[in-house]
Amino acid sequence: MIIVMQPEANEEMIAGVEAKILLHGLNVHVSRGTERTLIGAIGDERKLDPKVIESLPGVERALHIVKPYKLVAREWHHAQTVIQVGNATLGDNAVCVIAGPCSVETDEQMLASAAAVARSGARMMRGGAFKPRTSPYTFQGKGVEGLTMLKNAAATVHLPVVTELMDVRMLDTFLEKGVDVIQIGARNMQNFDLLKEVGRVDVPVVLKRGLSATISEWLMSAEYIAAGGNHKIIFCERGIRTFETAYRNVLDITAIPVLKRETHLPVIVDPSHAGGKAWMVSALSCAAVAAGADGLLIEVHPSPVNAWCDADQALSPDEFSVLMKKLSAVCTAIGRTL
Ligand code: PEP
Ligand code: MN
């Protein structure tokens, strides 16, 4: 960390900063210029909070030199991480499409969804059994029964499943039911206790971006999971909240190349929750793949108008099939496979 002292900082103030740095187990290097004094804190600077240092008398600003995240940073781990889930891979040359309904409703709906997404080439199946709904009076998900329905339906087409965990008390049940990938939803991206718990298990985690989370906050949330020992983390950009009201969220395409540079972990995109309308999903999916996404998480329902949740944004099986053909062409154009 570099600490820039104010021009009027005196020796007592400089000594105060030095003492604070030494107290945290770091070494100090003082550089006295003609106008300012710079103090370098040498060692594991993550132990030092710039805000704490900036609150000391005579300090103008304190700056970290290295990134506050380490385990998830490409800076420390150059090779791309590839996560294997059953026969699906995330982070290699193949673009992994995960598809299925917003929520698990009935066995019939799940079996029809499974058949449709597998037929068109999806590599994993999604379906929410525990739904984070804005209103407590709307459908909250089928719960544990929904997990069984999801697993059963996906088993008929030999696909692994992705489903959202909202409550840490359900983690053991998720493991017992054989959930292949745990999704942490946008609303829980900074639920640090939940992140710590999924960090202790050996199940891949899809970490969705919070509704208004910065890239740095998102990376720090992933670092929470990695710090517990679970390095199988998949970032999922799902649109952020801005001043724009014409669509549900703004898909942050820029986040894809930025994350690919910042982290060695796979990055996928959810075009369904970004646009919020089925007719936008195709364009956003193509853009995401062209921008370097390692996969897509797409809502598909056998009968979108009858969906119990997010009906507006679900693709029908036919629309999904058309999209997969288009994505295959995009993949070929950029030297990837689907
Ligand atoms: C979902 O994937 O069903 C979902 C609720 O997504 P998000 O957390 O991105 O809103
Ligand atoms: Mn949804």
PDB file of C-alpha atoms in Angstrom, residues 63-271:
ATOM      1  CA  LEU A  63      -3.916   3.171  -2.155  1.00  0.00           C
ATOM      2  CA  HIS A  64      -3.751  -0.592  -2.488  1.00  0.00           C
ATOM      3  CA  ILE A  65      -1.153  -1.749  -5.011  1.00  0.00           C
ATOM      4  CA  VAL A  66      -2.461  -5.259  -5.590  1.00  0.00           C
ATOM      5  CA  LYS A  67      -6.096  -6.255  -6.070  1.00  0.00           C
ATOM      6  CA  PRO A  68      -8.090  -7.030  -2.935  1.00  0.00           C
ATOM      7  CA  TYR A  69      -9.097 -10.394  -4.418  1.00  0.00           C
ATOM      8  CA  LYS A  70      -6.493 -13.056  -4.894  1.00  0.00           C
ATOM      9  CA  LEU A  71      -7.849 -16.588  -5.330  1.00  0.00           C
ATOM     10  CA  VAL A  72     -10.183 -15.575  -8.139  1.00  0.00           C
ATOM     11  CA  ALA A  73      -7.731 -13.169  -9.822  1.00  0.00           C
ATOM     12  CA  ARG A  74      -6.008 -13.973 -13.084  1.00  0.00           C
ATOM     13  CA  GLU A  75      -3.112 -11.935 -11.736  1.00  0.00           C
ATOM     14  CA  TRP A  76      -2.312 -14.895  -9.459  1.00  0.00           C
ATOM     15  CA  HIS A  77      -3.576 -17.751 -11.624  1.00  0.00           C
ATOM     16  CA  HIS A  78      -2.974 -17.197 -15.315  1.00  0.00           C
ATOM     17  CA  ALA A  79      -4.443 -20.381 -16.751  1.00  0.00           C
ATOM     18  CA  GLN A  80      -8.155 -20.416 -17.482  1.00  0.00           C
ATOM     19  CA  THR A  81     -10.115 -22.605 -15.079  1.00  0.00           C
ATOM     20  CA  VAL A  82     -12.352 -25.207 -16.686  1.00  0.00           C
ATOM     21  CA  ILE A  83     -15.191 -26.546 -14.568  1.00  0.00           C
ATOM     22  CA  GLN A  84     -16.539 -29.963 -15.409  1.00  0.00           C
ATOM     23  CA  VAL A  85     -20.131 -30.826 -14.501  1.00  0.00           C
ATOM     24  CA  GLY A  86     -21.125 -34.271 -15.760  1.00  0.00           C
ATOM     25  CA  ASN A  87     -20.455 -34.137 -19.483  1.00  0.00           C
ATOM     26  CA  ALA A  88     -20.649 -30.356 -19.574  1.00  0.00           C
ATOM     27  CA  THR A  89     -17.646 -28.041 -19.349  1.00  0.00           C
ATOM     28  CA  LEU A  90     -17.440 -24.374 -18.519  1.00  0.00           C
ATOM     29  CA  GLY A  91     -14.435 -22.275 -19.403  1.00  0.00           C
ATOM     30  CA  ASP A  92     -13.076 -24.211 -22.383  1.00  0.00           C
ATOM     31  CA  ASN A  93     -13.685 -23.656 -26.081  1.00  0.00           C
ATOM     32  CA  ALA A  94     -17.231 -24.998 -25.950  1.00  0.00           C
ATOM     33  CA  VAL A  95     -19.987 -22.523 -25.112  1.00  0.00           C
ATOM     34  CA  CYS A  96     -22.180 -24.187 -22.490  1.00  0.00           C
ATOM     35  CA  VAL A  97     -25.891 -23.475 -22.733  1.00  0.00           C
ATOM     36  CA  ILE A  98     -27.944 -24.060 -19.596  1.00  0.00           C
ATOM     37  CA  ALA A  99     -31.684 -23.902 -20.202  1.00  0.00           C
ATOM     38  CA  GLY A 100     -34.990 -24.610 -18.546  1.00  0.00           C
ATOM     39  CA  PRO A 101     -37.918 -22.882 -16.926  1.00  0.00           C
ATOM     40  CA  CYS A 102     -37.723 -20.069 -14.420  1.00  0.00           C
ATOM     41  CA  SER A 103     -39.418 -22.269 -11.857  1.00  0.00           C
ATOM     42  CA  VAL A 104     -40.285 -25.868 -11.345  1.00  0.00           C
ATOM     43  CA  GLU A 105     -44.084 -26.187 -11.601  1.00  0.00           C
ATOM     44  CA  THR A 106     -45.270 -29.719 -12.368  1.00  0.00           C
ATOM     45  CA  ASP A 107     -43.730 -33.044 -13.410  1.00  0.00           C
ATOM     46  CA  GLU A 108     -45.302 -32.686 -16.866  1.00  0.00           C
ATOM     47  CA  GLN A 109     -43.892 -29.180 -17.336  1.00  0.00           C
ATOM     48  CA  MET A 110     -40.432 -30.334 -16.209  1.00  0.00           C
ATOM     49  CA  LEU A 111     -40.381 -33.440 -18.403  1.00  0.00           C
ATOM     50  CA  ALA A 112     -41.469 -31.413 -21.434  1.00  0.00           C
ATOM     51  CA  SER A 113     -38.830 -28.754 -20.630  1.00  0.00           C
ATOM     52  CA  ALA A 114     -36.100 -31.344 -20.230  1.00  0.00           C
ATOM     53  CA  ALA A 115     -36.926 -32.987 -23.547  1.00  0.00           C
ATOM     54  CA  ALA A 116     -37.035 -29.613 -25.330  1.00  0.00           C
ATOM     55  CA  VAL A 117     -33.780 -28.196 -24.006  1.00  0.00           C
ATOM     56  CA  ALA A 118     -31.855 -31.454 -24.478  1.00  0.00           C
ATOM     57  CA  ARG A 119     -33.156 -31.872 -28.033  1.00  0.00           C
ATOM     58  CA  SER A 120     -31.784 -28.478 -29.017  1.00  0.00           C
ATOM     59  CA  GLY A 121     -28.373 -29.025 -27.438  1.00  0.00           C
ATOM     60  CA  ALA A 122     -28.473 -27.578 -23.913  1.00  0.00           C
ATOM     61  CA  ARG A 123     -25.723 -29.084 -21.721  1.00  0.00           C
ATOM     62  CA  MET A 124     -27.401 -28.446 -18.355  1.00  0.00           C
ATOM     63  CA  MET A 125     -30.901 -27.846 -17.135  1.00  0.00           C
ATOM     64  CA  ARG A 126     -32.093 -25.013 -14.923  1.00  0.00           C
ATOM     65  CA  GLY A 127     -35.248 -24.666 -12.815  1.00  0.00           C
ATOM     66  CA  GLY A 128     -35.916 -22.790  -9.585  1.00  0.00           C
ATOM     67  CA  ALA A 129     -37.469 -24.656  -6.676  1.00  0.00           C
ATOM     68  CA  PHE A 130     -36.924 -21.769  -4.250  1.00  0.00           C
ATOM     69  CA  LYS A 131     -37.821 -18.466  -5.876  1.00  0.00           C
ATOM     70  CA  PRO A 132     -36.707 -15.003  -4.735  1.00  0.00           C
ATOM     71  CA  ARG A 133     -39.937 -13.125  -5.505  1.00  0.00           C
ATOM     72  CA  THR A 134     -40.414  -9.404  -4.958  1.00  0.00           C
ATOM     73  CA  SER A 135     -43.852 -10.005  -3.453  1.00  0.00           C
ATOM     74  CA  PRO A 136     -44.425 -12.497  -0.631  1.00  0.00           C
ATOM     75  CA  TYR A 137     -47.905 -13.144  -2.093  1.00  0.00           C
ATOM     76  CA  THR A 138     -46.675 -14.572  -5.394  1.00  0.00           C
ATOM     77  CA  PHE A 139     -45.606 -18.176  -6.056  1.00  0.00           C
ATOM     78  CA  GLN A 140     -42.528 -18.907  -3.941  1.00  0.00           C
ATOM     79  CA  GLY A 141     -41.476 -22.146  -5.605  1.00  0.00           C
ATOM     80  CA  LYS A 142     -42.230 -25.817  -5.025  1.00  0.00           C
ATOM     81  CA  GLY A 143     -39.456 -26.146  -2.459  1.00  0.00           C
ATOM     82  CA  VAL A 144     -37.853 -29.532  -1.748  1.00  0.00           C
ATOM     83  CA  GLU A 145     -40.443 -31.297  -3.889  1.00  0.00           C
ATOM     84  CA  GLY A 146     -39.326 -29.071  -6.763  1.00  0.00           C
ATOM     85  CA  LEU A 147     -35.718 -30.240  -6.394  1.00  0.00           C
ATOM     86  CA  THR A 148     -36.852 -33.839  -6.850  1.00  0.00           C
ATOM     87  CA  MET A 149     -38.940 -32.894  -9.877  1.00  0.00           C
ATOM     88  CA  LEU A 150     -35.997 -31.040 -11.423  1.00  0.00           C
ATOM     89  CA  LYS A 151     -33.560 -33.908 -10.834  1.00  0.00           C
ATOM     90  CA  ASN A 152     -36.011 -36.499 -12.144  1.00  0.00           C
ATOM     91  CA  ALA A 153     -36.765 -34.547 -15.309  1.00  0.00           C
ATOM     92  CA  ALA A 154     -33.097 -33.795 -16.024  1.00  0.00           C
ATOM     93  CA  ALA A 155     -32.201 -37.455 -15.442  1.00  0.00           C
ATOM     94  CA  THR A 156     -34.447 -38.507 -18.321  1.00  0.00           C
ATOM     95  CA  VAL A 157     -32.150 -36.577 -20.680  1.00  0.00           C
ATOM     96  CA  HIS A 158     -28.930 -37.146 -18.687  1.00  0.00           C
ATOM     97  CA  LEU A 159     -28.339 -33.473 -17.913  1.00  0.00           C
ATOM     98  CA  PRO A 160     -26.879 -31.982 -14.726  1.00  0.00           C
ATOM     99  CA  VAL A 161     -29.003 -29.364 -12.962  1.00  0.00           C
ATOM    100  CA  VAL A 162     -28.533 -25.794 -11.776  1.00  0.00           C
ATOM    101  CA  THR A 163     -30.876 -24.445  -9.124  1.00  0.00           C
ATOM    102  CA  GLU A 164     -30.948 -21.528  -6.723  1.00  0.00           C
ATOM    103  CA  LEU A 165     -30.110 -21.795  -3.031  1.00  0.00           C
ATOM    104  CA  MET A 166     -31.573 -18.934  -1.004  1.00  0.00           C
ATOM    105  CA  ASP A 167     -31.359 -20.212   2.554  1.00  0.00           C
ATOM    106  CA  VAL A 168     -28.267 -21.705   4.112  1.00  0.00           C
ATOM    107  CA  ARG A 169     -30.489 -24.147   6.068  1.00  0.00           C
ATOM    108  CA  MET A 170     -31.320 -25.849   2.763  1.00  0.00           C
ATOM    109  CA  LEU A 171     -27.717 -26.564   1.788  1.00  0.00           C
ATOM    110  CA  ASP A 172     -27.661 -30.136   3.170  1.00  0.00           C
ATOM    111  CA  THR A 173     -30.904 -30.891   1.349  1.00  0.00           C
ATOM    112  CA  PHE A 174     -29.374 -29.601  -1.898  1.00  0.00           C
ATOM    113  CA  LEU A 175     -26.434 -31.951  -1.393  1.00  0.00           C
ATOM    114  CA  GLU A 176     -28.690 -34.903  -0.510  1.00  0.00           C
ATOM    115  CA  LYS A 177     -30.809 -34.295  -3.598  1.00  0.00           C
ATOM    116  CA  GLY A 178     -27.690 -34.261  -5.767  1.00  0.00           C
ATOM    117  CA  VAL A 179     -27.941 -30.684  -7.048  1.00  0.00           C
ATOM    118  CA  ASP A 180     -25.068 -30.470  -9.536  1.00  0.00           C
ATOM    119  CA  VAL A 181     -24.582 -26.692  -9.541  1.00  0.00           C
ATOM    120  CA  ILE A 182     -25.791 -24.277  -6.865  1.00  0.00           C
ATOM    121  CA  GLN A 183     -26.988 -20.890  -8.080  1.00  0.00           C
ATOM    122  CA  ILE A 184     -26.570 -17.865  -5.840  1.00  0.00           C
ATOM    123  CA  GLY A 185     -29.099 -15.358  -7.099  1.00  0.00           C
ATOM    124  CA  ALA A 186     -28.574 -11.674  -7.753  1.00  0.00           C
ATOM    125  CA  ARG A 187     -30.341 -10.733  -4.523  1.00  0.00           C
ATOM    126  CA  ASN A 188     -27.974 -12.869  -2.487  1.00  0.00           C
ATOM    127  CA  MET A 189     -24.697 -11.919  -4.121  1.00  0.00           C
ATOM    128  CA  GLN A 190     -23.644 -10.189  -0.932  1.00  0.00           C
ATOM    129  CA  ASN A 191     -25.230 -12.606   1.513  1.00  0.00           C
ATOM    130  CA  PHE A 192     -21.823 -13.309   2.985  1.00  0.00           C
ATOM    131  CA  ASP A 193     -22.935 -16.091   5.330  1.00  0.00           C
ATOM    132  CA  LEU A 194     -24.475 -17.941   2.399  1.00  0.00           C
ATOM    133  CA  LEU A 195     -21.299 -17.397   0.348  1.00  0.00           C
ATOM    134  CA  LYS A 196     -19.155 -18.770   3.175  1.00  0.00           C
ATOM    135  CA  GLU A 197     -21.287 -21.899   3.418  1.00  0.00           C
ATOM    136  CA  VAL A 198     -21.220 -22.687  -0.308  1.00  0.00           C
ATOM    137  CA  GLY A 199     -17.492 -22.068  -0.076  1.00  0.00           C
ATOM    138  CA  ARG A 200     -17.195 -25.132   2.151  1.00  0.00           C
ATOM    139  CA  VAL A 201     -18.773 -27.630  -0.238  1.00  0.00           C
ATOM    140  CA  ASP A 202     -17.411 -29.315  -3.332  1.00  0.00           C
ATOM    141  CA  VAL A 203     -20.226 -28.312  -5.687  1.00  0.00           C
ATOM    142  CA  PRO A 204     -19.812 -25.699  -8.455  1.00  0.00           C
ATOM    143  CA  VAL A 205     -21.520 -22.375  -7.808  1.00  0.00           C
ATOM    144  CA  VAL A 206     -23.074 -19.983 -10.311  1.00  0.00           C
ATOM    145  CA  LEU A 207     -22.662 -16.550  -8.746  1.00  0.00           C
ATOM    146  CA  LYS A 208     -25.043 -14.061 -10.277  1.00  0.00           C
ATOM    147  CA  ARG A 209     -24.187 -10.400 -10.308  1.00  0.00           C
ATOM    148  CA  GLY A 210     -26.092  -8.303  -7.769  1.00  0.00           C
ATOM    149  CA  LEU A 211     -28.697  -5.874  -9.079  1.00  0.00           C
ATOM    150  CA  SER A 212     -26.362  -2.931  -8.686  1.00  0.00           C
ATOM    151  CA  ALA A 213     -23.071  -4.579  -7.866  1.00  0.00           C
ATOM    152  CA  THR A 214     -19.792  -3.279  -9.205  1.00  0.00           C
ATOM    153  CA  ILE A 215     -17.350  -5.695 -10.828  1.00  0.00           C
ATOM    154  CA  SER A 216     -15.081  -5.349  -7.819  1.00  0.00           C
ATOM    155  CA  GLU A 217     -17.872  -6.184  -5.341  1.00  0.00           C
ATOM    156  CA  TRP A 218     -18.803  -9.192  -7.460  1.00  0.00           C
ATOM    157  CA  LEU A 219     -15.210 -10.429  -7.519  1.00  0.00           C
ATOM    158  CA  MET A 220     -14.992  -9.981  -3.750  1.00  0.00           C
ATOM    159  CA  SER A 221     -18.136 -12.084  -3.315  1.00  0.00           C
ATOM    160  CA  ALA A 222     -16.498 -14.825  -5.362  1.00  0.00           C
ATOM    161  CA  GLU A 223     -13.417 -14.472  -3.192  1.00  0.00           C
ATOM    162  CA  TYR A 224     -15.602 -15.292  -0.151  1.00  0.00           C
ATOM    163  CA  ILE A 225     -16.558 -18.604  -1.784  1.00  0.00           C
ATOM    164  CA  ALA A 226     -13.005 -19.358  -2.877  1.00  0.00           C
ATOM    165  CA  ALA A 227     -11.611 -18.502   0.559  1.00  0.00           C
ATOM    166  CA  GLY A 228     -13.641 -21.370   1.998  1.00  0.00           C
ATOM    167  CA  GLY A 229     -11.943 -23.806  -0.394  1.00  0.00           C
ATOM    168  CA  ASN A 230     -14.494 -24.030  -3.209  1.00  0.00           C
ATOM    169  CA  HIS A 231     -12.837 -22.699  -6.354  1.00  0.00           C
ATOM    170  CA  LYS A 232     -15.515 -23.949  -8.728  1.00  0.00           C
ATOM    171  CA  ILE A 233     -17.188 -20.598  -9.297  1.00  0.00           C
ATOM    172  CA  ILE A 234     -18.994 -19.452 -12.431  1.00  0.00           C
ATOM    173  CA  PHE A 235     -19.777 -15.756 -12.777  1.00  0.00           C
ATOM    174  CA  CYS A 236     -23.161 -14.952 -14.306  1.00  0.00           C
ATOM    175  CA  GLU A 237     -23.921 -11.490 -15.679  1.00  0.00           C
ATOM    176  CA  ARG A 238     -27.696 -11.060 -15.603  1.00  0.00           C
ATOM    177  CA  GLY A 239     -28.160  -7.354 -16.212  1.00  0.00           C
ATOM    178  CA  ILE A 240     -27.866  -4.445 -13.838  1.00  0.00           C
ATOM    179  CA  ARG A 241     -30.244  -1.731 -12.741  1.00  0.00           C
ATOM    180  CA  THR A 242     -29.808   1.658 -14.374  1.00  0.00           C
ATOM    181  CA  PHE A 243     -31.949   4.738 -15.109  1.00  0.00           C
ATOM    182  CA  GLU A 244     -33.402   2.927 -18.153  1.00  0.00           C
ATOM    183  CA  THR A 245     -36.955   1.642 -17.727  1.00  0.00           C
ATOM    184  CA  ALA A 246     -37.619   0.311 -21.250  1.00  0.00           C
ATOM    185  CA  TYR A 247     -36.363  -3.163 -20.313  1.00  0.00           C
ATOM    186  CA  ARG A 248     -35.991  -5.175 -17.138  1.00  0.00           C
ATOM    187  CA  ASN A 249     -32.237  -4.670 -16.697  1.00  0.00           C
ATOM    188  CA  VAL A 250     -29.287  -3.510 -18.785  1.00  0.00           C
ATOM    189  CA  LEU A 251     -27.116  -6.396 -19.933  1.00  0.00           C
ATOM    190  CA  ASP A 252     -23.587  -5.284 -19.183  1.00  0.00           C
ATOM    191  CA  ILE A 253     -21.716  -6.720 -22.153  1.00  0.00           C
ATOM    192  CA  THR A 254     -18.619  -4.794 -21.105  1.00  0.00           C
ATOM    193  CA  ALA A 255     -18.472  -6.901 -17.966  1.00  0.00           C
ATOM    194  CA  ILE A 256     -17.659  -9.996 -20.051  1.00  0.00           C
ATOM    195  CA  PRO A 257     -14.231  -8.986 -21.415  1.00  0.00           C
ATOM    196  CA  VAL A 258     -13.445  -7.171 -18.168  1.00  0.00           C
ATOM    197  CA  LEU A 259     -14.162 -10.243 -16.056  1.00  0.00           C
ATOM    198  CA  LYS A 260     -12.383 -12.541 -18.477  1.00  0.00           C
ATOM    199  CA  ARG A 261      -9.330 -10.375 -17.923  1.00  0.00           C
ATOM    200  CA  GLU A 262      -9.705 -10.050 -14.158  1.00  0.00           C
ATOM    201  CA  THR A 263     -10.492 -13.661 -13.331  1.00  0.00           C
ATOM    202  CA  HIS A 264      -9.507 -17.141 -14.510  1.00  0.00           C
ATOM    203  CA  LEU A 265     -12.988 -18.450 -13.702  1.00  0.00           C
ATOM    204  CA  PRO A 266     -15.728 -19.027 -16.309  1.00  0.00           C
ATOM    205  CA  VAL A 267     -18.163 -16.228 -17.124  1.00  0.00           C
ATOM    206  CA  ILE A 268     -21.686 -16.880 -18.372  1.00  0.00           C
ATOM    207  CA  VAL A 269     -24.600 -14.601 -19.246  1.00  0.00           C
ATOM    208  CA  ASP A 270     -28.310 -14.779 -18.448  1.00  0.00           C
ATOM    209  CA  PRO A 271     -30.017 -12.891 -21.284  1.00  0.00           C
TER     210      PRO A 271
END
